GROMACS .gro file of C-alpha atoms in nm:
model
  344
    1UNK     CA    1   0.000   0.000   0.000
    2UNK     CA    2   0.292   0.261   0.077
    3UNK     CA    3   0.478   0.143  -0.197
    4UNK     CA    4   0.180   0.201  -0.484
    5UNK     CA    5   0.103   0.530  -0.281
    6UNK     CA    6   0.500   0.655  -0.322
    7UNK     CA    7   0.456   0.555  -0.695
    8UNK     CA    8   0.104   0.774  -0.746
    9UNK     CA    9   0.284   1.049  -0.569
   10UNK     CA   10   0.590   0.968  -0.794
   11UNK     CA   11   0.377   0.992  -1.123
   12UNK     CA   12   0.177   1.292  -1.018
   13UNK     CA   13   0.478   1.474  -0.967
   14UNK     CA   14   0.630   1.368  -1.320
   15UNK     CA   15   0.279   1.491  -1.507
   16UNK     CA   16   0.280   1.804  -1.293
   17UNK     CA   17   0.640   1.861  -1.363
   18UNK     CA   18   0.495   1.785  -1.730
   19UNK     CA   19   0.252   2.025  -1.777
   20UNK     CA   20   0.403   2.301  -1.590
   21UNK     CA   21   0.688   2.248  -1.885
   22UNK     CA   22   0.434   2.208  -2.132
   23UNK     CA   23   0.283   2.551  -2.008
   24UNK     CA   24   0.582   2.741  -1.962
   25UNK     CA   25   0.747   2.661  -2.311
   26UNK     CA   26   0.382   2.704  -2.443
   27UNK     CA   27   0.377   3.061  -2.273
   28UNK     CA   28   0.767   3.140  -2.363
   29UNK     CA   29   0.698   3.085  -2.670
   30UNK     CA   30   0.324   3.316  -2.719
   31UNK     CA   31   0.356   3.688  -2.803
   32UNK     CA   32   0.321   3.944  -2.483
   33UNK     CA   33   0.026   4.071  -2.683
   34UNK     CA   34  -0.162   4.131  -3.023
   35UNK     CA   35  -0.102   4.502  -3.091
   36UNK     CA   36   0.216   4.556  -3.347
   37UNK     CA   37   0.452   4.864  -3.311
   38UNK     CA   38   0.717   4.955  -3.063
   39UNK     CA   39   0.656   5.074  -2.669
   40UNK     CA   40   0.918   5.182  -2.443
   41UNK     CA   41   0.999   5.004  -2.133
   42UNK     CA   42   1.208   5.169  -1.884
   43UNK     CA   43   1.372   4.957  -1.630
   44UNK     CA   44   1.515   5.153  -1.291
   45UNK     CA   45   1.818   5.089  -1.160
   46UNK     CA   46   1.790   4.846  -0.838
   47UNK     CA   47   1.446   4.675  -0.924
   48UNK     CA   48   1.366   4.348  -0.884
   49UNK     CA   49   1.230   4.075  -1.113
   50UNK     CA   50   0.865   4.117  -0.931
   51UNK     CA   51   0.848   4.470  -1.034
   52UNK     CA   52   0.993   4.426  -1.390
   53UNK     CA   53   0.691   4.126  -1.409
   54UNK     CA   54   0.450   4.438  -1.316
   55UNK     CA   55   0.559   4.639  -1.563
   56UNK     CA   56   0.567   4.378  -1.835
   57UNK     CA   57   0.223   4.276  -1.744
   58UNK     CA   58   0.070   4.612  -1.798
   59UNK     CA   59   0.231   4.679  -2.129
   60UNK     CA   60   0.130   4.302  -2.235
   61UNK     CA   61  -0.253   4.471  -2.117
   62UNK     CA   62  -0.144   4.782  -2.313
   63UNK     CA   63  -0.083   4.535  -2.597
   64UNK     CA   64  -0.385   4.359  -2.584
   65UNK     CA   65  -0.236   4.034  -2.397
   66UNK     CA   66  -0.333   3.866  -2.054
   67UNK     CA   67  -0.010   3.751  -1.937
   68UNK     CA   68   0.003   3.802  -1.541
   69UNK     CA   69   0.317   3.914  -1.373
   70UNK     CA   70   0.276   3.612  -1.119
   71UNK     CA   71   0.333   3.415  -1.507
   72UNK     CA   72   0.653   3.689  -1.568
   73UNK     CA   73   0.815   3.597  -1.229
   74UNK     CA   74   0.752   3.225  -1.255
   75UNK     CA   75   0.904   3.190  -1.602
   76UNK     CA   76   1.201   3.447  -1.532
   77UNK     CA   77   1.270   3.233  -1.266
   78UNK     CA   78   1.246   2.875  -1.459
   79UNK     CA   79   1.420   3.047  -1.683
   80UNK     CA   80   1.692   3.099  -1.463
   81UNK     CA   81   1.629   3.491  -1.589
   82UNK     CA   82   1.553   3.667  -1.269
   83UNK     CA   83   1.841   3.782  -1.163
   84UNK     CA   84   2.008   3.882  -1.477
   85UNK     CA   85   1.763   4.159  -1.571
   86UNK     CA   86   1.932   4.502  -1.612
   87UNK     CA   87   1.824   4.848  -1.595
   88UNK     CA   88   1.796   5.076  -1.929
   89UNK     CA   89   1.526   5.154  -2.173
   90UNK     CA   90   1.409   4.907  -2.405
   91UNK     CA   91   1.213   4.909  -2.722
   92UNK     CA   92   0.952   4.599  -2.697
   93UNK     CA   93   0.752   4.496  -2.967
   94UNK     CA   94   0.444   4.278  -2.779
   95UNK     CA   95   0.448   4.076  -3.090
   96UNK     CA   96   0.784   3.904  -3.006
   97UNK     CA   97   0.794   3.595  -2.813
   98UNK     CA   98   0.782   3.622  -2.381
   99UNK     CA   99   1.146   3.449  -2.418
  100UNK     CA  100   1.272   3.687  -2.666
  101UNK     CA  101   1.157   3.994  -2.456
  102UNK     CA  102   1.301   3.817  -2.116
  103UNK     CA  103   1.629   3.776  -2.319
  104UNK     CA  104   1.657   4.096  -2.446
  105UNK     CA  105   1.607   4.254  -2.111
  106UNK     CA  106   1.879   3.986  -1.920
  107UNK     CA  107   2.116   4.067  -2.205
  108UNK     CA  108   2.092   4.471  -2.174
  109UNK     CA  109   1.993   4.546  -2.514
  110UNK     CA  110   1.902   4.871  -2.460
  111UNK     CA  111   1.746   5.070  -2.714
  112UNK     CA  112   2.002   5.280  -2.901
  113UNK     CA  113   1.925   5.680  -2.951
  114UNK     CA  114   2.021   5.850  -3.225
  115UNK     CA  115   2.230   6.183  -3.274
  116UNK     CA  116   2.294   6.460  -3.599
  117UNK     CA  117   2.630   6.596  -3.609
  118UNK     CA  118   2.552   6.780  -3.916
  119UNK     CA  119   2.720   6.900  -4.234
  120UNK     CA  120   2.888   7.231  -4.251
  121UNK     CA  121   2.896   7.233  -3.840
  122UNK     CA  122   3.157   7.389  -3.676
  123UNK     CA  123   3.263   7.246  -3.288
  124UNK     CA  124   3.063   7.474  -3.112
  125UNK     CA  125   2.772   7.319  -3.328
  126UNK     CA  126   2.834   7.021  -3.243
  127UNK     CA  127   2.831   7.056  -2.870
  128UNK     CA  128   2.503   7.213  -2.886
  129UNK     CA  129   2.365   6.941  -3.076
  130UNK     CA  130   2.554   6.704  -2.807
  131UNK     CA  131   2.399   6.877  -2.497
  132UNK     CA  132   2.037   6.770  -2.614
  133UNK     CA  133   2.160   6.410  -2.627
  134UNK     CA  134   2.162   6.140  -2.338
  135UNK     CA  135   2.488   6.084  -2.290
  136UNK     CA  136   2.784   6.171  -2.039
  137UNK     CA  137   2.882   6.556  -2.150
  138UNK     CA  138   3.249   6.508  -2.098
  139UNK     CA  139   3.327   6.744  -2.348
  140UNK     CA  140   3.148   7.075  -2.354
  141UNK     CA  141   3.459   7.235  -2.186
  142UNK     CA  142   3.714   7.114  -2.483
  143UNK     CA  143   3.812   7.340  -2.772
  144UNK     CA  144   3.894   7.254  -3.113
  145UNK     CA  145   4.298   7.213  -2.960
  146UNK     CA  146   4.189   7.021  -2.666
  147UNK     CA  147   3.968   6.761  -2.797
  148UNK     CA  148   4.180   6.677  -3.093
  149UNK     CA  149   4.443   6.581  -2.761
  150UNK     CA  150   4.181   6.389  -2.630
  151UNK     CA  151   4.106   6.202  -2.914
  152UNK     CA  152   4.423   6.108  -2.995
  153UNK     CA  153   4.421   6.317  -3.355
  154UNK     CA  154   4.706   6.367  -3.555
  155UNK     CA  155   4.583   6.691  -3.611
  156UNK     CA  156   4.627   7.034  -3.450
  157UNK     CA  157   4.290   7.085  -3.408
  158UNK     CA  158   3.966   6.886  -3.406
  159UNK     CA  159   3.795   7.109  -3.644
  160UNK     CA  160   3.639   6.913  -3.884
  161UNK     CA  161   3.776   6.593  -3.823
  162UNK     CA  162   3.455   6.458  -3.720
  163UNK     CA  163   3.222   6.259  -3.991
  164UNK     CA  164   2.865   6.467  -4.019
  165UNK     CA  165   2.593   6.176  -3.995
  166UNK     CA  166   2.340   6.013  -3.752
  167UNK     CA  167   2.508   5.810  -3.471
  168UNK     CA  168   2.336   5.571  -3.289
  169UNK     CA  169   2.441   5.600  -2.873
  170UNK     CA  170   2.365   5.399  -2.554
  171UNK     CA  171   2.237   5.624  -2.286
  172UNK     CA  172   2.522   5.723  -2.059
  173UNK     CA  173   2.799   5.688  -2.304
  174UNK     CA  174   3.043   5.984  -2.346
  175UNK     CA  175   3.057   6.215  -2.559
  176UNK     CA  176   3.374   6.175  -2.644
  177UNK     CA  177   3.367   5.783  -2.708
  178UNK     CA  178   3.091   5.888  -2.937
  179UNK     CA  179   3.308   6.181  -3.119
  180UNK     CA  180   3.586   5.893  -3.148
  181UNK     CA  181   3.350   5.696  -3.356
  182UNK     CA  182   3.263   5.992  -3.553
  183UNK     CA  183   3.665   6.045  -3.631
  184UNK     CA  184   3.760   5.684  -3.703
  185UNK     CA  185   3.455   5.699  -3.986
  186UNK     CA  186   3.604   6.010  -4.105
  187UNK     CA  187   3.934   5.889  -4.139
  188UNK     CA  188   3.835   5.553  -4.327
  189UNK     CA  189   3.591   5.776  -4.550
  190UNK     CA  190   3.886   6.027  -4.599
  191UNK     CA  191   4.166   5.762  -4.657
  192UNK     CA  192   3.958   5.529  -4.900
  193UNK     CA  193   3.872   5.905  -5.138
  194UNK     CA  194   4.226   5.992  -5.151
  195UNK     CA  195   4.392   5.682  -5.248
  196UNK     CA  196   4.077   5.736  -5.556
  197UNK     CA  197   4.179   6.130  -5.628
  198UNK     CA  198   4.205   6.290  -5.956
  199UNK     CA  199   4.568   6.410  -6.084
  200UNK     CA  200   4.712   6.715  -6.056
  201UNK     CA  201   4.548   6.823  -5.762
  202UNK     CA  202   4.734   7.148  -5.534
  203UNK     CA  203   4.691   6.890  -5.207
  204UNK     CA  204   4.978   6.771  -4.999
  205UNK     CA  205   4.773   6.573  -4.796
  206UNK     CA  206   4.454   6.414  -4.735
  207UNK     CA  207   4.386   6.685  -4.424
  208UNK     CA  208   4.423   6.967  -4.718
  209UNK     CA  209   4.198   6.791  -4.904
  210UNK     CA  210   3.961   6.814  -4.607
  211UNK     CA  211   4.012   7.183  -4.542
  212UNK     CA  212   3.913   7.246  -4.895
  213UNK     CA  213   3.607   7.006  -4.889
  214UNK     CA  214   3.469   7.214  -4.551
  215UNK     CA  215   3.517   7.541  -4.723
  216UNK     CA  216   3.306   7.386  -5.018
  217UNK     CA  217   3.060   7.283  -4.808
  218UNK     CA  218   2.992   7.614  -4.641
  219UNK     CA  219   3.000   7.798  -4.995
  220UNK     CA  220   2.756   7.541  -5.139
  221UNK     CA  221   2.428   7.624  -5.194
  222UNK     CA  222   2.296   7.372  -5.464
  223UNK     CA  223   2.422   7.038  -5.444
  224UNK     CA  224   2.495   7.058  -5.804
  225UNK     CA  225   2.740   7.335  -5.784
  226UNK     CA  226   3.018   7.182  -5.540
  227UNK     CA  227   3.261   7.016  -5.831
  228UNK     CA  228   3.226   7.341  -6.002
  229UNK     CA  229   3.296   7.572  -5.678
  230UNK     CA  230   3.614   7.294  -5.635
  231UNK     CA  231   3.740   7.370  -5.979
  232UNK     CA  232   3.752   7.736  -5.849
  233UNK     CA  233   3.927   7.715  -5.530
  234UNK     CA  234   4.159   7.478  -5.688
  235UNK     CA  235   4.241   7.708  -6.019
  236UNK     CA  236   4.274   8.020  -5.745
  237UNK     CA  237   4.552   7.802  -5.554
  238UNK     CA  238   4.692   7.655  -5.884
  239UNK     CA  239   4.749   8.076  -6.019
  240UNK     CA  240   4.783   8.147  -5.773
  241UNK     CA  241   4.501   8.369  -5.640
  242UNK     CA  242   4.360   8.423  -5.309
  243UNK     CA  243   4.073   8.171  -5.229
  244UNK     CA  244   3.852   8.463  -5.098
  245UNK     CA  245   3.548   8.293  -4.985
  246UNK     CA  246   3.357   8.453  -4.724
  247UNK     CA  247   3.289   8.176  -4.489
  248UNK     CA  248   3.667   8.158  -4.382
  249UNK     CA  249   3.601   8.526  -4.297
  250UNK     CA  250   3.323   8.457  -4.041
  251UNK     CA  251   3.494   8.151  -3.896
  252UNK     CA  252   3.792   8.361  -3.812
  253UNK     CA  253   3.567   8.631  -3.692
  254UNK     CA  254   3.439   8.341  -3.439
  255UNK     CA  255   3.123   8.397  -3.169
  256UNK     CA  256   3.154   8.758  -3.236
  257UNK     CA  257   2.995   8.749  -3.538
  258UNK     CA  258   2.645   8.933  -3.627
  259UNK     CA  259   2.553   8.788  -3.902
  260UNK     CA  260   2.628   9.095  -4.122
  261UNK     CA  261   2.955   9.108  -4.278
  262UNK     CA  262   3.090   9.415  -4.360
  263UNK     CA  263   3.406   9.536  -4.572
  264UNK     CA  264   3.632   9.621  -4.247
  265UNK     CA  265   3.538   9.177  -4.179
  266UNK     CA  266   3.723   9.142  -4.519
  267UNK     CA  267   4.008   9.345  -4.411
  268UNK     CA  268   4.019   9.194  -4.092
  269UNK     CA  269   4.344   9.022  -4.104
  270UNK     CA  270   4.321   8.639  -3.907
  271UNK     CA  271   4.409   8.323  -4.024
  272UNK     CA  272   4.128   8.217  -4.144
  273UNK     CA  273   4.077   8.530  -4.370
  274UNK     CA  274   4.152   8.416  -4.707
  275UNK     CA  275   4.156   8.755  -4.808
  276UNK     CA  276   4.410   8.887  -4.658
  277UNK     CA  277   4.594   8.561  -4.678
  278UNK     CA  278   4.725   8.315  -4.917
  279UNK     CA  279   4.645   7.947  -4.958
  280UNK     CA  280   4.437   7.736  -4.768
  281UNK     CA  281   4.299   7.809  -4.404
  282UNK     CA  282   4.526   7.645  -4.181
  283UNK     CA  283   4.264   7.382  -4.050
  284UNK     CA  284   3.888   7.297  -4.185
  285UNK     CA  285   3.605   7.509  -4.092
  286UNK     CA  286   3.344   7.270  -4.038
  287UNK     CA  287   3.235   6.888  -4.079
  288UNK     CA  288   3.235   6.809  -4.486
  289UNK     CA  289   2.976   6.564  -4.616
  290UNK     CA  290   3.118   6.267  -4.864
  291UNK     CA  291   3.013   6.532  -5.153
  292UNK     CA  292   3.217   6.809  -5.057
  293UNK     CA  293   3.512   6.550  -4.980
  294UNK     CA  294   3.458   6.428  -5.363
  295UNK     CA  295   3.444   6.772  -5.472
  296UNK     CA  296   3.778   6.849  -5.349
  297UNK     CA  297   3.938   6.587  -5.525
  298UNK     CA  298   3.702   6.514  -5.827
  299UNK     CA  299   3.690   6.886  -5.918
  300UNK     CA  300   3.535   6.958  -6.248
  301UNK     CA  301   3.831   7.032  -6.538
  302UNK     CA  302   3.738   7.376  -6.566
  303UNK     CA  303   3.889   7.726  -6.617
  304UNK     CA  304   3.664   7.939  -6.385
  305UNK     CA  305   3.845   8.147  -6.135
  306UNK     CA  306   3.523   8.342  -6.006
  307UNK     CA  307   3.179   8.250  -5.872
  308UNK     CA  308   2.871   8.502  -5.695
  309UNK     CA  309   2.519   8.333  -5.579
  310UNK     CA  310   2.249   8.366  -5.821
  311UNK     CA  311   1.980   8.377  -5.513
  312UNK     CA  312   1.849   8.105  -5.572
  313UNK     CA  313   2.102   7.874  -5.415
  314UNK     CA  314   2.262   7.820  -5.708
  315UNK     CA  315   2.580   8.006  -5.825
  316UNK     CA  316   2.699   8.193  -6.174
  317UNK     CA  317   3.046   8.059  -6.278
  318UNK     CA  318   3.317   8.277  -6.463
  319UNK     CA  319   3.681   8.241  -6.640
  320UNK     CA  320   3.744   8.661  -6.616
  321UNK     CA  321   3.708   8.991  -6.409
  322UNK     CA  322   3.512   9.138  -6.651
  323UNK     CA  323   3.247   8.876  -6.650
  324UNK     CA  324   3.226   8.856  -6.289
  325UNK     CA  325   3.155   9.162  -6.247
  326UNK     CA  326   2.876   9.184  -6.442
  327UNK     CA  327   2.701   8.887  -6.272
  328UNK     CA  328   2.751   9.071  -5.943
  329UNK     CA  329   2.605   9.311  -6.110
  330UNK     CA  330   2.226   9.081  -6.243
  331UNK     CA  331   2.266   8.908  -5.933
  332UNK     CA  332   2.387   9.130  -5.648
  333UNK     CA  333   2.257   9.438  -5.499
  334UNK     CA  334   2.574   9.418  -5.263
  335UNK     CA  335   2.900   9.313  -5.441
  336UNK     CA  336   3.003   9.262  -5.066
  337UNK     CA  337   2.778   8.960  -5.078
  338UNK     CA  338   2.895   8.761  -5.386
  339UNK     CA  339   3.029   8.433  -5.255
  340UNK     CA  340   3.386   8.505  -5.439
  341UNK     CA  341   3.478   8.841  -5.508
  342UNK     CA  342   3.763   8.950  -5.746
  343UNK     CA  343   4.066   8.906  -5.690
  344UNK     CA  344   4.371   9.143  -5.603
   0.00000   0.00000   0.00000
């Protein structure tokens, strides 16, 4: 009699242990709910699995599934799950599997946010679009000098040296571990266009390259335009004539510009003022995009030494004096305006 009652106690225990596998892998395996599209989950530090079961529950509810947390907790914890969970914000799709989501969450990861460093963006730019981002601002107090140290450049300053394009980020990262990324893509973007470069190009180096590609990024106002505004820079150095483009001016000029610039700006003698000085600036003035990089050294084979904006974002293109002149004239009220004025 004890003997068949150990073995019914034995073989309930088996089909128990049965179906609460069965049911388990059954509810693994089921969607958290019916509704498609993303939610947010935001898991605090220092909370336990019961309270991470909570707020799964309610967004399988949300979702238009009935899975209980007392279900979450007993499956993170036949799982083996419920103590791996970490904190961070999660995009969870209630579509996906209860494993997948209980995976996702035990492995960290985290939803990535995204962040613009834009074309034609100077450092101070860049910051500001940094401060509105989630990460560790551990860089807001470097200048151009400082953070090219930082990041280990070869460069004397960090001007420009950082790839403009969307980066993905995990809350709390740095800043600068994300600006690192944003230099190493320059540098393989860089590296890969000049081993491609035309001929006869008046570069020493890719970083010259560069400097010319930011300066044809801030003087570009159709897209179309930038080999053509290249083939003018590079005929001015090739004369040689003074570049004379007016966004060398206001970077030189720095915070204290106004917005208006004036004839004593473009007398103004700094070393940015390619006006007043020969060659290139001695470092980029902003982030280039991949155009203005293959601008600078696809350059159209022309014999145009002068350009001034049209007004309608596109610019008039001329070989002489004489015939720049006259398009200030159609197209500018103020010759002070014209994106390159004559030269000396």
């Amino acid at each position: 009699m004890n003997l068949l009652f150990k073995f019914k106690k034995t073989t309930l225990l088996i089909i128990a242990l049965i179906m609460v596998t069965l049911w388990g892998m059954t509810r693994l395996s089921s969607p958290l709910g019916d509704k498609s599209g993303t939610q947010s989950l935001t898991i605090a530090k220092g909370v336990g699995a019961s309270t991470i079961a909570e707020q799964l529950s309610a967004l399988s509810k949300s979702s238009g599934g009935s899975v209980s947390a007392f279900e979450i907790t007993a499956l993170s914890f036949i799982t083996g799950r419920s103590g791996d969970f970490k904190s961070g914000d999660y995009d969870i799709n209630a579509r996906n599997s209860l494993r997948s989501i209980l995976d996702k969450i035990a492995r960290g990861d985290v939803a990535p946010t995204r962040v613009r460093l834009p074309e034609g963006a100077t450092w101070s730019q860049i910051k500001a679009a940094l401060l509105k981002a989630d990460v560790q601002h551990n860089a807001q107090e470097l200048d151009v000098k400082q953070l090219a140290t930082e990041l280990k450049l070869s460069t004397p300053s960090a001007e420009g040296m950082l790839f403009p394009d969307t980066y993905q980020y995990r809350r709390g990262e740095t800043e600068t571990a994300l600006l690192a990324r944003a230099a190493q893509t320059l540098q393989t973007k860089l590296s890969a266009a000049w081993d491609k470069r035309a001929a006869d190009l008046p570069y020493t180096s890719p970083y010259e390259a560069l400097t010319m590609a930011s300066i044809i990024e801030k003087e570009t106002g159709t897209a179309a335009d930038r080999p053509m505004i290249a083939s003018v820079f590079i005929n001015r150095l090739k004369t040689p004539m003074r570049l004379q483009t007016d966004p060398s001016v206001i970077y030189g000029i720095g915070d204290t510009f106004n917005g208006n610039l004036t004839k004593a700006d473009l007398q103004r003698d700094t070393p940015f003022n390619t006006y007043t000085r020969n060659g290139l600036t001695p470092t980029p003035i902003a982030t280039a995009s991949m155009a203005s990089i293959e601008a600078a050294l696809h350059p159209t084979d022309s014999k145009a030494l002068y350009f001034v904006a049209r007004g309608d974002g596109s610019s008039e293109f001329s070989e002489t004096l004489s015939a720049h002149n006259a398009a200030v004239q159609k197209y500018q009220l103020n010759p002070i305006k014209s994106a390159t004025t004559a030269a000396p």
